[in-house]
Coordinates of C-alpha atoms in Angstrom, one line a residue:
Chain Z
X121 CA 63.9 157.4 124.8
X122 CA 67.0 159.0 123.1
X123 CA 70.6 157.9 123.8
X124 CA 73.2 159.0 126.8
X125 CA 75.1 162.1 126.4
X126 CA 77.4 161.5 129.5
X127 CA 77.6 158.1 131.4
X128 CA 79.1 157.8 134.6
X129 CA 80.4 154.1 135.6
X130 CA 81.0 153.2 139.2
X131 CA 82.9 156.5 139.7
X132 CA 84.5 156.5 143.0
X133 CA 86.9 159.2 144.1
X134 CA 89.5 158.7 147.0
X135 CA 91.6 162.2 148.4
X136 CA 94.5 161.2 150.6
X137 CA 94.0 163.6 154.0
X138 CA 97.4 164.6 155.2
X139 CA 98.3 164.9 158.9
X140 CA 102.0 165.5 158.1
X141 CA 102.2 166.9 154.2
X142 CA 105.7 167.4 153.7
X143 CA 106.3 169.4 151.0
X144 CA 109.7 170.4 151.7
X145 CA 113.1 168.8 151.3
X146 CA 114.4 168.9 154.6
X147 CA 111.3 167.2 156.1
X148 CA 111.5 164.2 153.3
X149 CA 115.2 163.5 153.7
X150 CA 115.2 164.2 157.5
X151 CA 112.4 161.7 158.1
X152 CA 112.8 159.3 155.0
X153 CA 109.4 159.1 154.2
X154 CA 107.3 162.0 152.2
X155 CA 103.9 161.9 154.3
X156 CA 102.0 160.4 156.6
X157 CA 98.1 160.0 155.4
X158 CA 94.7 159.0 155.5
X159 CA 92.1 157.7 152.7
X160 CA 89.1 159.7 152.3
X161 CA 86.3 158.1 149.9
X162 CA 84.7 161.7 148.7
X163 CA 82.6 159.4 146.1
X164 CA 81.8 155.8 146.3
X165 CA 80.4 153.8 143.4
X166 CA 78.2 156.4 141.4
X167 CA 76.6 155.8 138.4
X168 CA 74.1 156.9 136.3
X169 CA 73.1 158.3 132.6
X170 CA 72.4 161.6 131.5
X171 CA 70.3 161.6 128.2
X172 CA 71.2 163.9 125.5
X173 CA 69.3 166.9 125.4
X174 CA 68.5 166.6 129.1
X175 CA 69.2 168.7 132.2
X176 CA 70.4 166.9 135.2
X177 CA 71.2 168.4 138.4
X178 CA 73.1 167.3 141.2
X179 CA 72.0 167.9 144.6
X180 CA 73.1 167.3 148.2
X181 CA 73.9 169.1 151.5
X182 CA 77.4 170.9 151.7
X183 CA 80.3 168.4 151.7
X184 CA 78.2 165.7 150.3
X185 CA 80.7 165.2 147.3
X186 CA 78.6 166.6 144.5
X187 CA 81.0 169.3 143.9
X188 CA 83.5 166.6 143.6
X189 CA 81.5 164.8 141.2
X190 CA 81.2 167.7 139.2
X191 CA 85.0 168.4 138.8
X192 CA 85.4 165.0 137.9
X193 CA 82.7 165.5 135.0
X194 CA 84.5 168.6 134.1
X195 CA 87.7 166.6 133.8
X196 CA 89.8 168.4 136.6
X197 CA 89.7 165.6 139.1
X198 CA 90.4 162.1 137.9
X199 CA 88.2 159.5 139.2
X200 CA 90.4 156.9 141.9
X201 CA 88.1 154.3 140.1
X202 CA 85.3 154.2 137.4
X203 CA 85.1 156.3 134.3
X204 CA 82.9 158.9 132.7
X205 CA 82.2 158.7 129.1
X206 CA 81.4 161.3 126.8
X207 CA 79.4 161.7 123.2
X208 CA 80.3 165.2 122.0
X209 CA 82.0 167.9 123.1
X210 CA 82.3 168.9 126.8
X211 CA 83.0 172.4 128.0
X212 CA 82.6 173.4 132.3
X213 CA 81.7 176.2 133.9
X214 CA 82.9 176.2 137.5
X215 CA 84.1 180.1 137.6
X216 CA 83.7 182.6 135.6
X217 CA 86.7 185.0 134.4
X218 CA 89.4 182.4 135.5
X219 CA 92.4 182.7 133.3
X220 CA 91.9 186.3 132.5
X221 CA 95.2 188.5 132.5
X222 CA 94.6 191.6 134.4
X223 CA 96.7 193.7 132.2
X224 CA 95.3 193.2 129.3
X225 CA 92.1 194.5 127.1
X226 CA 88.6 192.9 127.4
X227 CA 89.0 192.3 123.5
X228 CA 92.6 190.3 123.9
X229 CA 91.2 188.7 127.1
X230 CA 87.9 187.3 125.1
X231 CA 90.4 185.6 122.9
X232 CA 92.6 184.1 125.7
X233 CA 89.7 183.2 127.7
X234 CA 88.0 181.6 124.7
X235 CA 90.5 179.7 123.9
X236 CA 91.4 178.3 127.4
X237 CA 87.7 177.2 127.1
X238 CA 88.3 175.2 123.9
X239 CA 87.1 177.5 121.3
X240 CA 89.2 178.2 118.0
X241 CA 89.8 181.7 117.1
X242 CA 87.6 181.1 114.0
X243 CA 84.6 180.3 116.5
X244 CA 85.5 183.4 118.8
X245 CA 85.7 185.6 115.6
X246 CA 82.3 184.7 114.3
X247 CA 80.7 185.0 118.2
X248 CA 82.7 188.0 119.4
X249 CA 80.1 190.4 118.5
X250 CA 77.4 188.2 120.5
X251 CA 79.6 188.0 123.4
X252 CA 80.4 191.7 123.5
X253 CA 76.4 192.5 123.0
X254 CA 75.7 190.0 125.7
X255 CA 78.0 191.4 128.6
X256 CA 77.2 195.1 127.8
X257 CA 81.1 195.9 128.3
X258 CA 81.4 197.4 124.6
X259 CA 82.4 200.8 125.7
X260 CA 85.3 199.2 127.9
X261 CA 86.4 196.9 125.4
X262 CA 90.0 198.3 124.8
X263 CA 90.3 198.9 128.3
X264 CA 92.7 196.6 130.6
X265 CA 90.2 194.3 132.6
X266 CA 91.5 195.3 135.9
X267 CA 89.8 198.4 135.6
X268 CA 86.6 196.5 135.1
X269 CA 83.8 196.6 138.1
X270 CA 83.3 193.5 139.6
X271 CA 80.0 193.3 137.6
X272 CA 81.4 194.0 134.2
X273 CA 84.1 191.4 135.3
X274 CA 81.8 188.5 135.9
X275 CA 79.6 189.5 132.7
X276 CA 82.1 189.4 130.5
X277 CA 83.3 185.9 131.9
X278 CA 80.0 184.6 131.6
X279 CA 79.5 186.1 128.2
X280 CA 82.2 184.2 127.0
X281 CA 81.6 180.9 128.6
X282 CA 78.0 180.9 127.5
X283 CA 79.2 181.3 124.0
X284 CA 81.5 178.0 124.3
X285 CA 78.7 176.2 122.6
X286 CA 79.7 172.8 123.9
X287 CA 77.3 169.5 123.2
X288 CA 77.5 169.1 126.9
X289 CA 77.6 171.7 129.3
X290 CA 79.4 171.3 133.2
X291 CA 78.1 174.0 135.2
X292 CA 78.6 175.2 138.9
X293 CA 76.2 177.8 140.3
X294 CA 77.3 180.3 138.1
X295 CA 73.9 181.2 137.0
X296 CA 73.5 183.6 139.6
X297 CA 76.1 186.2 138.7
X298 CA 75.7 190.2 138.1
X299 CA 72.6 191.9 138.7
X300 CA 68.8 191.1 138.4
X301 CA 68.4 192.2 134.6
X302 CA 71.9 190.1 133.8
X303 CA 70.4 187.2 135.9
X304 CA 67.3 187.1 134.0
X305 CA 69.3 187.5 130.5
X306 CA 72.0 184.4 131.3
X307 CA 68.8 182.0 132.0
X308 CA 67.1 183.3 128.6
X309 CA 70.1 182.3 127.4
X310 CA 70.5 178.9 129.2
X311 CA 66.8 178.0 128.5
X312 CA 67.8 178.5 124.7
X313 CA 70.8 176.0 124.8
X314 CA 68.3 174.0 126.3
X315 CA 65.7 174.2 123.2
X316 CA 68.4 173.5 120.7
X317 CA 68.8 170.0 122.5
X318 CA 71.9 170.7 124.3
X319 CA 72.8 168.4 127.5
X320 CA 73.4 170.4 130.6
X321 CA 74.7 169.1 134.2
X322 CA 74.5 171.5 137.1
X323 CA 74.8 171.8 141.0
X324 CA 72.7 173.8 142.7
X325 CA 71.4 174.2 146.3
X326 CA 67.7 176.0 145.1
X327 CA 65.3 173.3 144.8
X328 CA 62.5 175.6 142.7
X329 CA 65.2 176.1 140.1
X330 CA 66.0 172.3 140.3
X331 CA 62.3 171.8 139.6
X332 CA 61.8 174.4 136.9
X333 CA 64.7 173.3 134.9
X334 CA 66.1 169.8 135.4
X335 CA 64.5 166.7 133.7
X336 CA 66.5 164.6 136.0
X337 CA 68.4 164.6 139.5
X338 CA 71.1 162.6 141.1
X339 CA 71.1 162.9 145.3
X340 CA 74.3 162.5 146.6
X341 CA 74.7 162.3 150.8
X342 CA 78.3 161.4 152.1
X343 CA 79.9 160.6 148.8
X344 CA 77.1 158.0 148.3
X345 CA 74.4 158.1 145.8
X346 CA 70.7 157.9 147.2
X347 CA 68.8 158.3 144.5
X348 CA 68.6 159.1 140.9
X349 CA 65.8 159.7 138.4
X350 CA 63.0 162.0 137.2
X351 CA 63.5 165.5 139.1
X352 CA 60.1 165.6 140.8
X353 CA 60.4 162.3 142.7
X354 CA 64.4 162.6 143.5
X355 CA 63.7 166.2 145.0
X356 CA 60.7 164.9 147.0
X357 CA 62.7 162.4 148.5
X358 CA 65.4 164.7 149.1
X359 CA 63.2 167.3 151.0
X360 CA 61.3 164.7 153.1
X361 CA 64.6 163.8 154.5
X362 CA 65.5 167.3 155.6
X363 CA 62.2 167.8 157.1
Chain F
X252 CA 100.0 159.1 121.2
X253 CA 96.9 160.5 122.2
X254 CA 98.3 163.1 124.4
X255 CA 100.4 164.4 121.6
X256 CA 97.5 164.6 119.3
X257 CA 95.8 166.5 122.5
X258 CA 98.6 168.7 122.6
X259 CA 98.3 169.5 118.6
X260 CA 94.8 170.4 119.3
X261 CA 95.7 172.9 121.8
X262 CA 98.2 174.8 119.9
X263 CA 96.0 177.7 119.8
X264 CA 95.6 177.8 123.1
X265 CA 99.6 177.7 123.5
X266 CA 99.6 180.9 121.0
X267 CA 97.0 183.0 123.1
X268 CA 98.9 182.3 126.3
X269 CA 102.3 183.1 124.8
X270 CA 100.6 186.1 123.4
X271 CA 99.4 186.4 127.0
X272 CA 103.0 186.9 128.3
X273 CA 104.6 188.5 125.6
X274 CA 102.0 191.7 125.6
X275 CA 100.8 191.6 129.2
X276 CA 105.0 191.7 130.3
X277 CA 105.6 195.2 129.2
X278 CA 102.1 197.1 129.3
X279 CA 102.4 200.6 130.2
X280 CA 105.9 201.1 130.1
X281 CA 107.5 203.1 127.6
X282 CA 110.3 201.4 126.2
X283 CA 107.9 198.0 126.0
X284 CA 109.8 195.0 124.5
X285 CA 113.3 197.0 124.6
X286 CA 113.4 196.7 128.0
X287 CA 114.0 193.0 127.6
X288 CA 117.5 194.1 125.8
X289 CA 118.5 196.0 129.1
X290 CA 119.3 192.9 131.3
X291 CA 122.1 191.8 128.6
X292 CA 123.4 194.8 127.8
X293 CA 124.1 195.6 131.8
X294 CA 125.5 192.1 132.0
X295 CA 128.1 193.0 129.2
X296 CA 129.1 195.9 130.3
X297 CA 129.9 194.7 133.9
X298 CA 131.6 191.6 132.5
X299 CA 133.6 193.2 129.7
X300 CA 134.7 195.9 132.4
X301 CA 135.6 193.1 135.0
X302 CA 137.0 190.4 132.8
X303 CA 138.6 192.1 129.7
X304 CA 139.6 195.3 131.4
X305 CA 140.6 194.5 135.1
X306 CA 141.7 190.7 134.8
X307 CA 142.7 190.5 131.2
X308 CA 141.6 187.4 129.9
X309 CA 143.5 186.4 127.3
X310 CA 142.1 187.4 123.9
X311 CA 139.4 185.3 122.2
X312 CA 140.2 185.4 118.4
X313 CA 137.8 183.7 115.9
X314 CA 138.8 181.0 113.6
X315 CA 138.2 181.6 111.1
X316 CA 136.3 184.7 111.5
X317 CA 139.4 186.8 112.8
X318 CA 137.3 188.7 115.2
X319 CA 139.3 189.8 118.4
X320 CA 136.2 191.7 120.8
X321 CA 136.0 190.0 124.2
X322 CA 132.2 191.7 124.4
X323 CA 131.0 189.9 121.4
X324 CA 132.8 186.6 122.4
X325 CA 131.1 186.7 125.3
X326 CA 127.4 187.7 124.1
X327 CA 127.7 184.8 122.0
X328 CA 127.6 182.4 125.2
X329 CA 125.7 184.8 127.2
X330 CA 122.7 185.2 125.2
X331 CA 122.2 181.4 125.2
X332 CA 122.6 181.2 129.1
X333 CA 120.2 184.2 129.8
X334 CA 117.2 182.3 127.6
X335 CA 118.0 179.2 129.8
X336 CA 118.3 180.7 133.2
X337 CA 114.6 182.5 132.1
X338 CA 112.9 179.4 130.9
X339 CA 113.9 177.6 133.9
X340 CA 113.3 180.5 136.7
X341 CA 110.1 181.2 135.1
X342 CA 109.2 177.4 134.4
X343 CA 109.5 175.7 137.6
X344 CA 106.9 178.1 138.8
X345 CA 104.4 177.7 135.9
X346 CA 101.9 175.4 137.4
X347 CA 102.1 176.7 141.1
X348 CA 101.5 180.2 139.8
X349 CA 98.8 178.7 137.5
X350 CA 96.7 176.7 140.5
X351 CA 93.9 178.8 140.2
X352 CA 93.3 178.2 136.6
X353 CA 94.3 174.4 136.8
X354 CA 91.7 173.9 139.2
X355 CA 89.1 175.4 137.2
X356 CA 89.3 174.6 133.8
X357 CA 90.4 171.7 131.8
X358 CA 93.2 172.0 129.0
X359 CA 96.3 170.2 128.5
X360 CA 98.6 171.6 131.3
X361 CA 102.0 171.2 129.5
X362 CA 100.8 174.3 127.8
X363 CA 101.8 176.0 130.7
X364 CA 105.4 175.7 130.7
X365 CA 105.7 175.6 126.9
X366 CA 104.0 178.9 126.7
X367 CA 106.1 180.8 128.8
X368 CA 109.2 179.2 126.9
X369 CA 107.6 180.5 123.8
X370 CA 107.0 183.7 125.4
X371 CA 111.0 183.8 126.4
X372 CA 112.2 182.2 123.0
X373 CA 110.6 185.2 121.6
X374 CA 112.5 187.6 123.8
X375 CA 115.6 185.9 123.1
X376 CA 115.1 186.1 119.2
X377 CA 115.1 189.8 119.4
X378 CA 118.4 189.7 121.4
X379 CA 120.1 187.3 118.7
X380 CA 118.9 189.4 115.9
X381 CA 120.6 192.7 117.8
X382 CA 123.6 190.6 118.1
X383 CA 123.8 189.3 114.4
X384 CA 123.4 192.7 113.4
X385 CA 126.6 193.8 115.5
X386 CA 128.4 190.8 114.5
X387 CA 128.1 191.5 110.9
X388 CA 129.0 195.4 111.6
X389 CA 132.2 194.3 113.2
X390 CA 133.2 192.3 110.8
X391 CA 131.8 188.1 111.4
X392 CA 130.4 186.9 107.7
X393 CA 127.8 185.0 110.1
X394 CA 124.8 185.5 107.6
X395 CA 125.7 181.9 106.1
X396 CA 125.5 180.2 109.4
X397 CA 122.0 181.8 110.2
X398 CA 120.0 178.8 109.5
X399 CA 122.3 176.6 111.5
X400 CA 121.9 179.0 114.5
X401 CA 118.3 179.1 114.2
X402 CA 118.1 175.2 114.3
X403 CA 120.1 174.9 117.1
X404 CA 118.0 177.7 119.0
X405 CA 115.3 175.7 118.7
X406 CA 117.1 172.3 119.7
X407 CA 118.6 174.6 122.8
X408 CA 114.7 175.7 123.4
X409 CA 113.4 172.0 123.6
X410 CA 116.3 171.0 126.1
X411 CA 115.3 173.9 128.2
X412 CA 111.9 173.9 128.3
X413 CA 112.0 169.8 129.1
X414 CA 114.2 170.4 132.2
X415 CA 111.6 173.4 133.1
X416 CA 108.9 170.7 132.6
X417 CA 110.3 168.5 135.1
X418 CA 111.2 171.1 137.6
X419 CA 107.7 172.5 137.7
X420 CA 106.0 169.0 138.5
X421 CA 108.8 168.3 141.2
X422 CA 108.1 171.8 142.3
X423 CA 104.2 170.9 143.0
X424 CA 105.6 168.3 145.4
X425 CA 108.6 170.1 146.9
X426 CA 108.2 173.9 146.6
X427 CA 111.6 174.3 147.8
X428 CA 112.8 173.5 144.2
X429 CA 112.3 177.0 143.1
X430 CA 114.3 178.6 145.7
X431 CA 116.9 176.2 145.2
X432 CA 116.8 176.3 141.4
X433 CA 118.0 180.0 142.1
X434 CA 121.2 179.0 143.8
X435 CA 121.6 176.0 141.8
X436 CA 121.8 178.4 138.6
X437 CA 124.5 180.4 140.0
X438 CA 126.6 177.6 140.3
X439 CA 125.7 176.6 136.9
X440 CA 126.3 180.1 135.4
X441 CA 130.3 180.1 136.8
X442 CA 130.8 176.5 136.1
X443 CA 130.0 176.9 132.2
X444 CA 132.5 178.6 129.8
X445 CA 130.6 181.7 129.4
X446 CA 132.9 184.7 130.9
X447 CA 136.1 182.6 130.2
X448 CA 137.1 180.2 127.7
X449 CA 137.1 176.5 128.4
X450 CA 140.9 176.5 127.7
X451 CA 141.6 177.7 131.0
X452 CA 140.0 175.0 132.7
X453 CA 141.9 172.3 130.5
X454 CA 144.9 174.1 131.4
X455 CA 144.4 173.4 135.3
X456 CA 143.1 170.2 134.2
X457 CA 146.5 169.2 132.7
X458 CA 148.3 170.5 135.4
X459 CA 146.2 168.6 137.9
X460 CA 146.1 165.0 135.9
X461 CA 143.9 162.2 137.1
X462 CA 141.9 162.8 139.9
X463 CA 142.3 160.7 143.1
X464 CA 144.3 158.0 141.3
X465 CA 141.7 157.9 138.4
X466 CA 142.2 158.6 134.6
X467 CA 139.1 160.8 135.2
X468 CA 140.2 164.3 135.0
X469 CA 138.7 167.8 136.0
X470 CA 137.9 168.7 132.1
X471 CA 135.9 165.5 131.9
X472 CA 133.7 166.2 134.9
X473 CA 133.3 169.9 133.6
X474 CA 132.3 168.5 130.3
X475 CA 129.6 166.5 131.7
X476 CA 127.8 169.7 131.6
X477 CA 125.3 169.8 128.9
X478 CA 125.1 173.3 128.5
X479 CA 128.9 173.5 128.1
X480 CA 128.5 171.9 124.5
X481 CA 125.7 174.4 123.7
X482 CA 127.5 177.1 124.4
X483 CA 130.3 175.7 122.1
X484 CA 128.1 175.6 119.3
X485 CA 126.7 179.1 119.5
X486 CA 130.4 180.4 119.5
X487 CA 131.4 178.3 116.5
X488 CA 128.5 179.4 114.6
X489 CA 128.4 183.0 115.8
X490 CA 131.8 184.1 116.5
X491 CA 134.2 181.8 114.9
X492 CA 132.1 181.3 111.8
X493 CA 132.4 177.5 111.5
X494 CA 130.7 174.2 111.9
X495 CA 130.7 172.9 115.4
X496 CA 132.2 169.5 116.0
X497 CA 130.0 166.3 115.1
X498 CA 130.5 164.5 118.5
X499 CA 129.3 168.1 120.6
X500 CA 126.3 168.1 118.5
X501 CA 125.4 164.6 118.7
X502 CA 126.0 164.7 122.7
X503 CA 123.9 167.8 122.6
X504 CA 120.9 166.4 120.7
X505 CA 121.3 163.3 123.1
X506 CA 120.6 165.6 126.0
X507 CA 117.7 167.4 124.4
X508 CA 115.8 164.4 123.9
X509 CA 116.5 163.0 127.2
X510 CA 115.4 166.4 128.9
X511 CA 112.5 166.8 126.6
X512 CA 111.2 163.3 126.8
X513 CA 111.4 163.0 130.4
X514 CA 109.8 166.2 130.7
X515 CA 106.6 165.2 128.6
X516 CA 106.5 161.7 130.3
X517 CA 106.6 163.5 133.7
X518 CA 103.6 165.4 132.6
X519 CA 101.9 162.5 130.4
X520 CA 101.8 160.6 133.9
X521 CA 101.0 163.3 136.3
X522 CA 99.0 166.1 134.6
X523 CA 95.4 164.2 136.0
X524 CA 96.7 164.5 139.5
X525 CA 97.8 168.1 139.3
X526 CA 94.4 169.8 140.1
X527 CA 94.0 168.0 143.8
X528 CA 97.8 168.2 144.0
X529 CA 98.1 172.0 144.0

């Protein structure tokens, strides 16, 4: 058994549910307090390791807290307590094309979006052709992205993101973008990524996908970890709980 | 320390976001960047007409440059102010208007106000370049002072972005701030000696003497305004062609350290919570 790439240590996340969210100065001054709130624990004491080179799935029903956990893994939210450690460079892919500037051309947006996702200019230069080829928007590269069709938009976004080439990739269900052909292409790319020994953590609702590509799975329900372990076992338990 | 390191690592991102602002702004306009000069020119024409022609402000003679031109004297103070004004009004919204990005990707959030300030700074450089040409043509020997001008532009830039950083975080909690700020900036503009010389305030202050029985004068309160010192420095260098007073420089540096330090400290403290607060 090889080493862990991501270690989730007793992670808990508390959100404040505001009854009166006083975001104006008037209410703060008049009432002499900023807000009234109630605590809500979206995650409670989650711990698991993801082994280097494994693909780890997060499953659970809607509102179970798996997206919150994913955002913690992507460093967008910070755990209220506990910690997450990484060995290697982490990149996240929660939405494609976030950060595109509509008035700028596809070419300019590749550089902009690439650097938002943590690539250096050199890296983008070396992968530029690959990104363009994969996205299939070559003819429109110097057009502003606001003229792109929605399909072209997500394809370009996805092509940039998949070429970031981190050691650890944190993904929300973005593998299902574009038409069928593009989906097949991106799935292929994804398997290639896996083959090169990279670690992937993903959220998905489609159980066949989990069984096919995940080595290990964590099942979360109401913010608590139900099970973690080999994919087949956890999925079986999860499905029997639904039926 | 590790926070500073992280900012250093995201300098390419900072550069790309700056380019996004600069290039995206005047896309599909025939005049492009020239538009950034339109605002100051309009302001110069209006203010010169009102204050120099109608109100007949006393002549402002540069010492030792010998310049006597209200329009030029005005611009030396107006351009820094316009920069300050833009950094603050754009900067205060920098987090709220990028909420979508903040909630989807991790990157040091401080690059958002910094990139806006950079893009605005770029515009300011263009304006100042035009001013330097105009000053030289009209008889100010400004060239030897340019290194100092550049230095104080950077210092004033840091001061402005420091304030913008603080305001952008406060604006996440209290969305009123961006509206309040536009009003505050109007008062601030007229309470800074840009349209009129500080000597006029001094005259009034001397007439009044100590306020409500204290030795504090109106001028003392007036010069608490940190922008006042910066305007004086820029006028000294550009219009008068002489070195600013050391005390003015030290106070300006003090304000800069304070503003930028406080802004950076607020980002280091609050950055991790921004995604859920927005």
